[in-house]
XYZ file of C-alpha atoms in Angstrom:
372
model
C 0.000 0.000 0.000
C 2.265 2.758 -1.304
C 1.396 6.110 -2.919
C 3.733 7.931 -5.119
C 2.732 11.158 -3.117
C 4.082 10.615 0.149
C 6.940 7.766 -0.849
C 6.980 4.518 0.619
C 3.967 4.542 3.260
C 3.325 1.368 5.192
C -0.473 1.058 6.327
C -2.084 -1.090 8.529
C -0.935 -4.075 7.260
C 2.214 -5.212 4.414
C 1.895 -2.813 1.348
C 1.387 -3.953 -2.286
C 4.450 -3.096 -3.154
C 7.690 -5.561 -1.963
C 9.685 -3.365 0.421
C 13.117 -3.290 1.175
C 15.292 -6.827 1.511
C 17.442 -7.372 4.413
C 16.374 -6.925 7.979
C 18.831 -3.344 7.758
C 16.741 -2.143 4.754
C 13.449 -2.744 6.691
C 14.299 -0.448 9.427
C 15.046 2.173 7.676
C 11.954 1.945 5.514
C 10.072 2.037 8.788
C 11.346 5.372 9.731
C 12.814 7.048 6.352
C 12.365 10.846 5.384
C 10.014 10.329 2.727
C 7.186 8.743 5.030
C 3.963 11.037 5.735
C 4.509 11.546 9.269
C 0.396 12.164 9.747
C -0.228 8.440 8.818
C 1.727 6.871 10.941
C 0.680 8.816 13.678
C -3.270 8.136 12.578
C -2.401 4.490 12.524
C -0.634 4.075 15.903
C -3.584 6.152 17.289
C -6.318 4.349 15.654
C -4.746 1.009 17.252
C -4.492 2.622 20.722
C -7.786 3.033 19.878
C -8.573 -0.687 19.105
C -7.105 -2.065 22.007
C -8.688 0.177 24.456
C -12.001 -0.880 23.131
C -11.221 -4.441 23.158
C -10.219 -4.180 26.469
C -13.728 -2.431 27.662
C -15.925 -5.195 26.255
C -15.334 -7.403 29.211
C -15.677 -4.592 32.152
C -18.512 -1.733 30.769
C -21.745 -3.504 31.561
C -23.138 -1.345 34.838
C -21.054 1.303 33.048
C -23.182 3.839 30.459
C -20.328 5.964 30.325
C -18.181 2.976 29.145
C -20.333 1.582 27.296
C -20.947 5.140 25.088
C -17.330 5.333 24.884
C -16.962 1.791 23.301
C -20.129 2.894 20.683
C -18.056 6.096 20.318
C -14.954 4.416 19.357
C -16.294 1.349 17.698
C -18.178 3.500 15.307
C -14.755 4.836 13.768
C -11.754 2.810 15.072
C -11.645 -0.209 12.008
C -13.269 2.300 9.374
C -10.574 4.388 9.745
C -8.312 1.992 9.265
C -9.584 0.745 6.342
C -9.759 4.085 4.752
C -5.935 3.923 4.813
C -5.529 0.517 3.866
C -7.999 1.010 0.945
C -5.910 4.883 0.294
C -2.896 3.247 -0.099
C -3.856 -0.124 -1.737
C -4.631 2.262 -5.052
C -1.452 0.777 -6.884
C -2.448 -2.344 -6.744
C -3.554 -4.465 -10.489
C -2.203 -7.881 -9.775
C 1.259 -7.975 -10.509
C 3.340 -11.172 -9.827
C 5.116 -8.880 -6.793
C 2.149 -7.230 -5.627
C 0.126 -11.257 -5.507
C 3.396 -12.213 -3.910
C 2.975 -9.382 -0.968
C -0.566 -10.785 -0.732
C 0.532 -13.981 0.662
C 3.364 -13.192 2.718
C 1.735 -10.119 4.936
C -1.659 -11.335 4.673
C -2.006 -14.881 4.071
C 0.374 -16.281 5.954
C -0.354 -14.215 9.065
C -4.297 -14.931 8.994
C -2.651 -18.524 8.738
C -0.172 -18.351 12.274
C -2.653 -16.341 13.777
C -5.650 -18.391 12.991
C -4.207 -21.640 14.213
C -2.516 -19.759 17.101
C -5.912 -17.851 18.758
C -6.991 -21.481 18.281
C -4.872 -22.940 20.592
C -5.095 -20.255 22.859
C -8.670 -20.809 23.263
C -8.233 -24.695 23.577
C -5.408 -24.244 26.209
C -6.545 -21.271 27.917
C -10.181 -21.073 26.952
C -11.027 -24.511 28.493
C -12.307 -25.019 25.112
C -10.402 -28.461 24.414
C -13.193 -29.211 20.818
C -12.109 -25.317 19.535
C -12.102 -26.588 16.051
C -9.011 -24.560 14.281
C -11.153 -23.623 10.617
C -9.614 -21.740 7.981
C -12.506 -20.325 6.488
C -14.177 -19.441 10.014
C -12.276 -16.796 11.602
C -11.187 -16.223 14.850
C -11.898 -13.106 16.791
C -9.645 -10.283 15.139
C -8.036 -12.288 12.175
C -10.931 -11.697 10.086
C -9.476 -8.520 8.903
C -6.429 -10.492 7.138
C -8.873 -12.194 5.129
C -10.934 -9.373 4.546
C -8.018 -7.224 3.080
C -7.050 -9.937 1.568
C -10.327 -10.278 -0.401
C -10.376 -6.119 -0.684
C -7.155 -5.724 -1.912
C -7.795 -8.618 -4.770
C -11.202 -6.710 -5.963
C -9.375 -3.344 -6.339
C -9.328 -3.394 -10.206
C -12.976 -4.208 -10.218
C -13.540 -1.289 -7.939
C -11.282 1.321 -10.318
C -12.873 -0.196 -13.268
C -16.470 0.201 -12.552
C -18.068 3.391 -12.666
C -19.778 4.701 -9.261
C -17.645 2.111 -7.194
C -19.079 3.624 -3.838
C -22.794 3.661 -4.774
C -22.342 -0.180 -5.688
C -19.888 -0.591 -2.565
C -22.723 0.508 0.022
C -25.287 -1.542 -2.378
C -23.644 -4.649 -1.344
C -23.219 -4.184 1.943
C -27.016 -3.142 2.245
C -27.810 -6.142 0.506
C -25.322 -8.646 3.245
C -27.162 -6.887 5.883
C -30.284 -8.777 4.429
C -28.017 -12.053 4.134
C -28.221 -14.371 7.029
C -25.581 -16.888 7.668
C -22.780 -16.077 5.627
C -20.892 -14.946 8.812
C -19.040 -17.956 9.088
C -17.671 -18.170 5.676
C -14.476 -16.021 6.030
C -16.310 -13.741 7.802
C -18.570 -12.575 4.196
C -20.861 -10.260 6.523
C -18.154 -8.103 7.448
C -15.867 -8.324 4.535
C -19.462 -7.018 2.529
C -20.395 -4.346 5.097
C -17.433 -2.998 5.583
C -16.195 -2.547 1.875
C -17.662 0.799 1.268
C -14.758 2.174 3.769
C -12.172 0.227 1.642
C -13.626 1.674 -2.200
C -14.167 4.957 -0.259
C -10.232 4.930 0.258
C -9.401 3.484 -3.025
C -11.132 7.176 -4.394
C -9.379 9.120 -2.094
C -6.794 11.752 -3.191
C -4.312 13.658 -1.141
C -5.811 16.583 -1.453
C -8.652 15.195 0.244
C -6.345 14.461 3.382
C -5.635 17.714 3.192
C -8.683 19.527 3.659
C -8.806 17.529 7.347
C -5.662 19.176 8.100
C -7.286 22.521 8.110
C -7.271 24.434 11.548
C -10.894 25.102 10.206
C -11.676 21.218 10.322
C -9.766 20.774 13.667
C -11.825 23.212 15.354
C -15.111 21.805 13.700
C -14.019 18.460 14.910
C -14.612 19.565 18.526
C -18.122 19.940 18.700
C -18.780 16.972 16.339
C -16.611 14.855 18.698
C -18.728 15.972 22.066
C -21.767 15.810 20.198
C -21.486 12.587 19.319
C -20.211 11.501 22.949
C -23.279 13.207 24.105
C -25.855 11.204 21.703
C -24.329 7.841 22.119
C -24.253 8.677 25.742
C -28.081 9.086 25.562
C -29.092 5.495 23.113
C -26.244 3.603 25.184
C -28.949 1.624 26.800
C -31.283 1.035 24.225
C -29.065 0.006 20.794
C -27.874 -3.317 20.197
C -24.084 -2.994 20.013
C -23.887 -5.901 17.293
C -25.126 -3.453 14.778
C -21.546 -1.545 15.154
C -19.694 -5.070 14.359
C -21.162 -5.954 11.341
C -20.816 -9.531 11.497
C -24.705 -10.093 11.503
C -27.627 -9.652 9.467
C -30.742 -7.949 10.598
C -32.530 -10.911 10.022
C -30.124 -12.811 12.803
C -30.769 -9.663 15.026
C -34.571 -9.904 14.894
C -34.975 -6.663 13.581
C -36.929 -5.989 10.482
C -35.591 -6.448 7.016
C -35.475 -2.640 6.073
C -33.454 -2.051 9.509
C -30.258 -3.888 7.510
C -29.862 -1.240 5.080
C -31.072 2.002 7.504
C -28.103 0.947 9.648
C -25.603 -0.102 7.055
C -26.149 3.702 5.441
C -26.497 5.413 8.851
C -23.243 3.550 10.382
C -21.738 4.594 6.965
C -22.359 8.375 7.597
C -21.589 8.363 11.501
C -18.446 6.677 10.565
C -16.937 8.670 8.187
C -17.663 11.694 9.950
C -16.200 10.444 12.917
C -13.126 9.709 11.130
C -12.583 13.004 9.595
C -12.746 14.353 12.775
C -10.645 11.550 14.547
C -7.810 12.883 10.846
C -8.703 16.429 12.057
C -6.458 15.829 15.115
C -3.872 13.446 14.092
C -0.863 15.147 14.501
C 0.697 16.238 10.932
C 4.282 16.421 12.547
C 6.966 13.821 13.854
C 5.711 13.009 17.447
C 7.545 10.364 19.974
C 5.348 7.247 18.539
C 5.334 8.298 14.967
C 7.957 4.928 14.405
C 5.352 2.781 16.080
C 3.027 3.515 13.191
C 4.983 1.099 10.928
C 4.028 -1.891 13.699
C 0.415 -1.398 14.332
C 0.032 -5.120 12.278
C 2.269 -6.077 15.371
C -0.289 -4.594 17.431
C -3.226 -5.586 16.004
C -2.356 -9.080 15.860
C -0.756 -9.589 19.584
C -3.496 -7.265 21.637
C -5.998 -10.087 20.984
C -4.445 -12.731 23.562
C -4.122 -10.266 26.017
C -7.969 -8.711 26.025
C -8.898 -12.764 25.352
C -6.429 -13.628 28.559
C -9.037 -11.269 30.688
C -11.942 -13.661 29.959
C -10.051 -17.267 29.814
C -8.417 -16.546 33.431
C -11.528 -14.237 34.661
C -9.367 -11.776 35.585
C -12.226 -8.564 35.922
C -13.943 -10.396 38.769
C -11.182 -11.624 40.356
C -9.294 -8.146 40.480
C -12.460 -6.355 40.266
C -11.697 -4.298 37.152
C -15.660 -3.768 36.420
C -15.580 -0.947 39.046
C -14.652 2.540 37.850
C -10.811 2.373 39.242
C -10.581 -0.953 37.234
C -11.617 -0.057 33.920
C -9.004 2.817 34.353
C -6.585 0.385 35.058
C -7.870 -1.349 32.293
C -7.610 1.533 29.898
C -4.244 2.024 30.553
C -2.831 -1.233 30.365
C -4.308 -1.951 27.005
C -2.787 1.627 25.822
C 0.722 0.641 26.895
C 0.574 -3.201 26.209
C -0.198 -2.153 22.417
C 2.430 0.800 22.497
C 4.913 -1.615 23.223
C 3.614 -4.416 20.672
C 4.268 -1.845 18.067
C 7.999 -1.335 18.644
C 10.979 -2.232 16.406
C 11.962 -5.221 18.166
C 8.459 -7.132 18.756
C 8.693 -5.865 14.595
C 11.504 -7.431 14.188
C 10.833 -10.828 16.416
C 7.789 -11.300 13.988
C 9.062 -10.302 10.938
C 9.277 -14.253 10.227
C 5.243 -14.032 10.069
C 4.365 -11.185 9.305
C 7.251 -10.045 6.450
C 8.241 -13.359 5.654
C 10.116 -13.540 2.493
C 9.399 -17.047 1.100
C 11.529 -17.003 -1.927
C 11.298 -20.707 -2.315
C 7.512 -20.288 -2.820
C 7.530 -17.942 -5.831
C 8.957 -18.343 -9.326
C 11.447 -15.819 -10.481
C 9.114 -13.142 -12.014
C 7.491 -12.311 -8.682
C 11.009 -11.742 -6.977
C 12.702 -9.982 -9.892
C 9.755 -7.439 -10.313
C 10.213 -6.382 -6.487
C 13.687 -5.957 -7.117
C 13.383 -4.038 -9.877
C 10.668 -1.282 -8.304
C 13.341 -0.640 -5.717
């Protein structure tokens, strides 16, 4: 996921484009001039964001402030990031290197990860039958797959004309789709692909006019407004609508409510995200470098926020209180921070960058060669 614009840009997850060789060459890609400082600050914040929610799930019931706060993030946290991914997966048409990159940062991590949040369950889950699937995902690896499927579709999406018309049609149309859930995760890879194409059509200059000190100020009231209303429906709205992973059918809401929500949610979230970009620091900060391991991040939170409910840790150290969930808050912030560093990068560079040479005939290695 590169873009001539800014230089070699790293999103969430392993670009289309090979990067450097050599574990030497892959630092300094992580942290070399050319980089747009503002997205690598928007993804490190974004996965602060992630993990914080993650952590909430098992301590905000008896909590409506939590629990708004969860809506509030939830609404914009994985949109956001697949704005990005979608922004800077524009290059990609197939190419032997670019199919190449496509199994090594996405397949083979949704692989590892797959089988290992398996075990994990099985060993400390008390879950001994967790059946490791490869087409059912498990908890957070479903967005491997999904990008995965994304990233393949984008010359259908740059081809067709009104790609983000027929984007949101689809997803309206899984949200009336029962029981594709558990086949690589269809709901969400369908209701979610409108924030993908949306980033696919996305132009610098359209980064730009978030940058404004107009739109930072804006982004204020938008922000505390929105605190305020999910504050008040807290109570009363399913969260499972914000996860997409369901039809309305499955919800036992009526059949129109599937495509009310998927265009509501749609709305909410992208104007949450341009003002979550309003205030995403445009400069090098402290944790701009961790922006090039948020995969790290996003792929090692999960047994932590899973270890809270396999050893019942929140009513054992009574973390549902309102001490506890700041506790809770905290940890999760700092556990990710330091899952995004260079060395966790660098311990699982074998999984998530690995370079499988042996796997791939000559054309796919010489044509990454040859962009650098």
């Amino acid at each position: 996921m590169f873009q001539a614009a800014h230089g070699n840009q790293q999103a969430l997850l392993p670009p289309a484009r090979e990067p450097e060789t050599g574990a030497d060459a892959r630092e300094r890609t992580a942290d070399r001039p050319g980089r747009d400082a503002f997205f690598d600050n928007a993804k490190y914040l974004a996965i602060v964001l992630v993990a914080m929610a993650h952590a909430w799930e098992p301590v905000m019931d008896g909590s409506r402030a939590t629990r708004a706060l969860y809506m509030f993030v939830y609404t914009f946290h994985m949109p956001a990031f697949i704005v990005i991914s979608g922004y800077f997966s524009r290059s990609f048409a197939g190419r032997p290197h670019q199919l190449k990159r496509l199994v090594t940062g996405l397949v083979v991590p949704y692989l590892v990860f797959e089988v290992a949040y398996s075990l994990y369950r099985r060993w400390a889950g008390g879950t001994p039958d967790q059946a490791i699937s490869l087409t059912d995902p498990i908890y957070l690896t479903w967005f491997l797959i999904a990008l995965f499927v994304w990233r393949l579709t984008t010359p259908l999406w740059r081809s067709v004309r009104h790609p983000l018309a027929l984007a949101l049609v689809v997803a309206a149309l899984a949200s009336l789709t029962p029981g594709i859930s558990q086949d690589l995760d269809l709901q969400r890879i369908f209701q979610f692909l409108p924030f993908f194409v949306l980033g696919l059509l996305l132009k610098p200059e359209h980064f730009a006019l978030v940058r404004r000190r107009s739109a930072r100020l804006l982004a204020v009231p938008v922000a505390l407004g929105a605190l305020a209303f999910t504050y008040w429906i807290a109570p009363d709205i399913r969260m499972s609508w914000f996860y997409r992973s369901t039809s309305a059918e499955e919800l036992d809401a009526p059949w129109w409510a599937g495509p009310v929500m998927t265009f509501a949610l749609f709305v909410c979230a992208l104007v949450l995200t341009a003002a979550f970009l309003a205030w995403v620091p445009r400069r090098r900060t402290w944790f701009t470098l961790l922006g090039a391991g948020t995969i790290c991040g996003y792929l090692l939170h999960g047994f932590l926020v899973k270890g809270m409910e396999y050893w019942a840790l929140v009513p054992a150290y009574r973390l549902d209180t309102p001490l506890g969930r700041v506790v809770v808050t905290v940890v999760a912030a700092v556990a990710v921070t330091a899952m995004c560093t260079p060395p966790v990068r660098r311990a699982l560079r074998w999984v998530t960058e690995p370079r499988m040479e042996w796997a791939f005939r000559g054309d796919a290695r010489e044509a990454g060669v040859s962009r650098r």
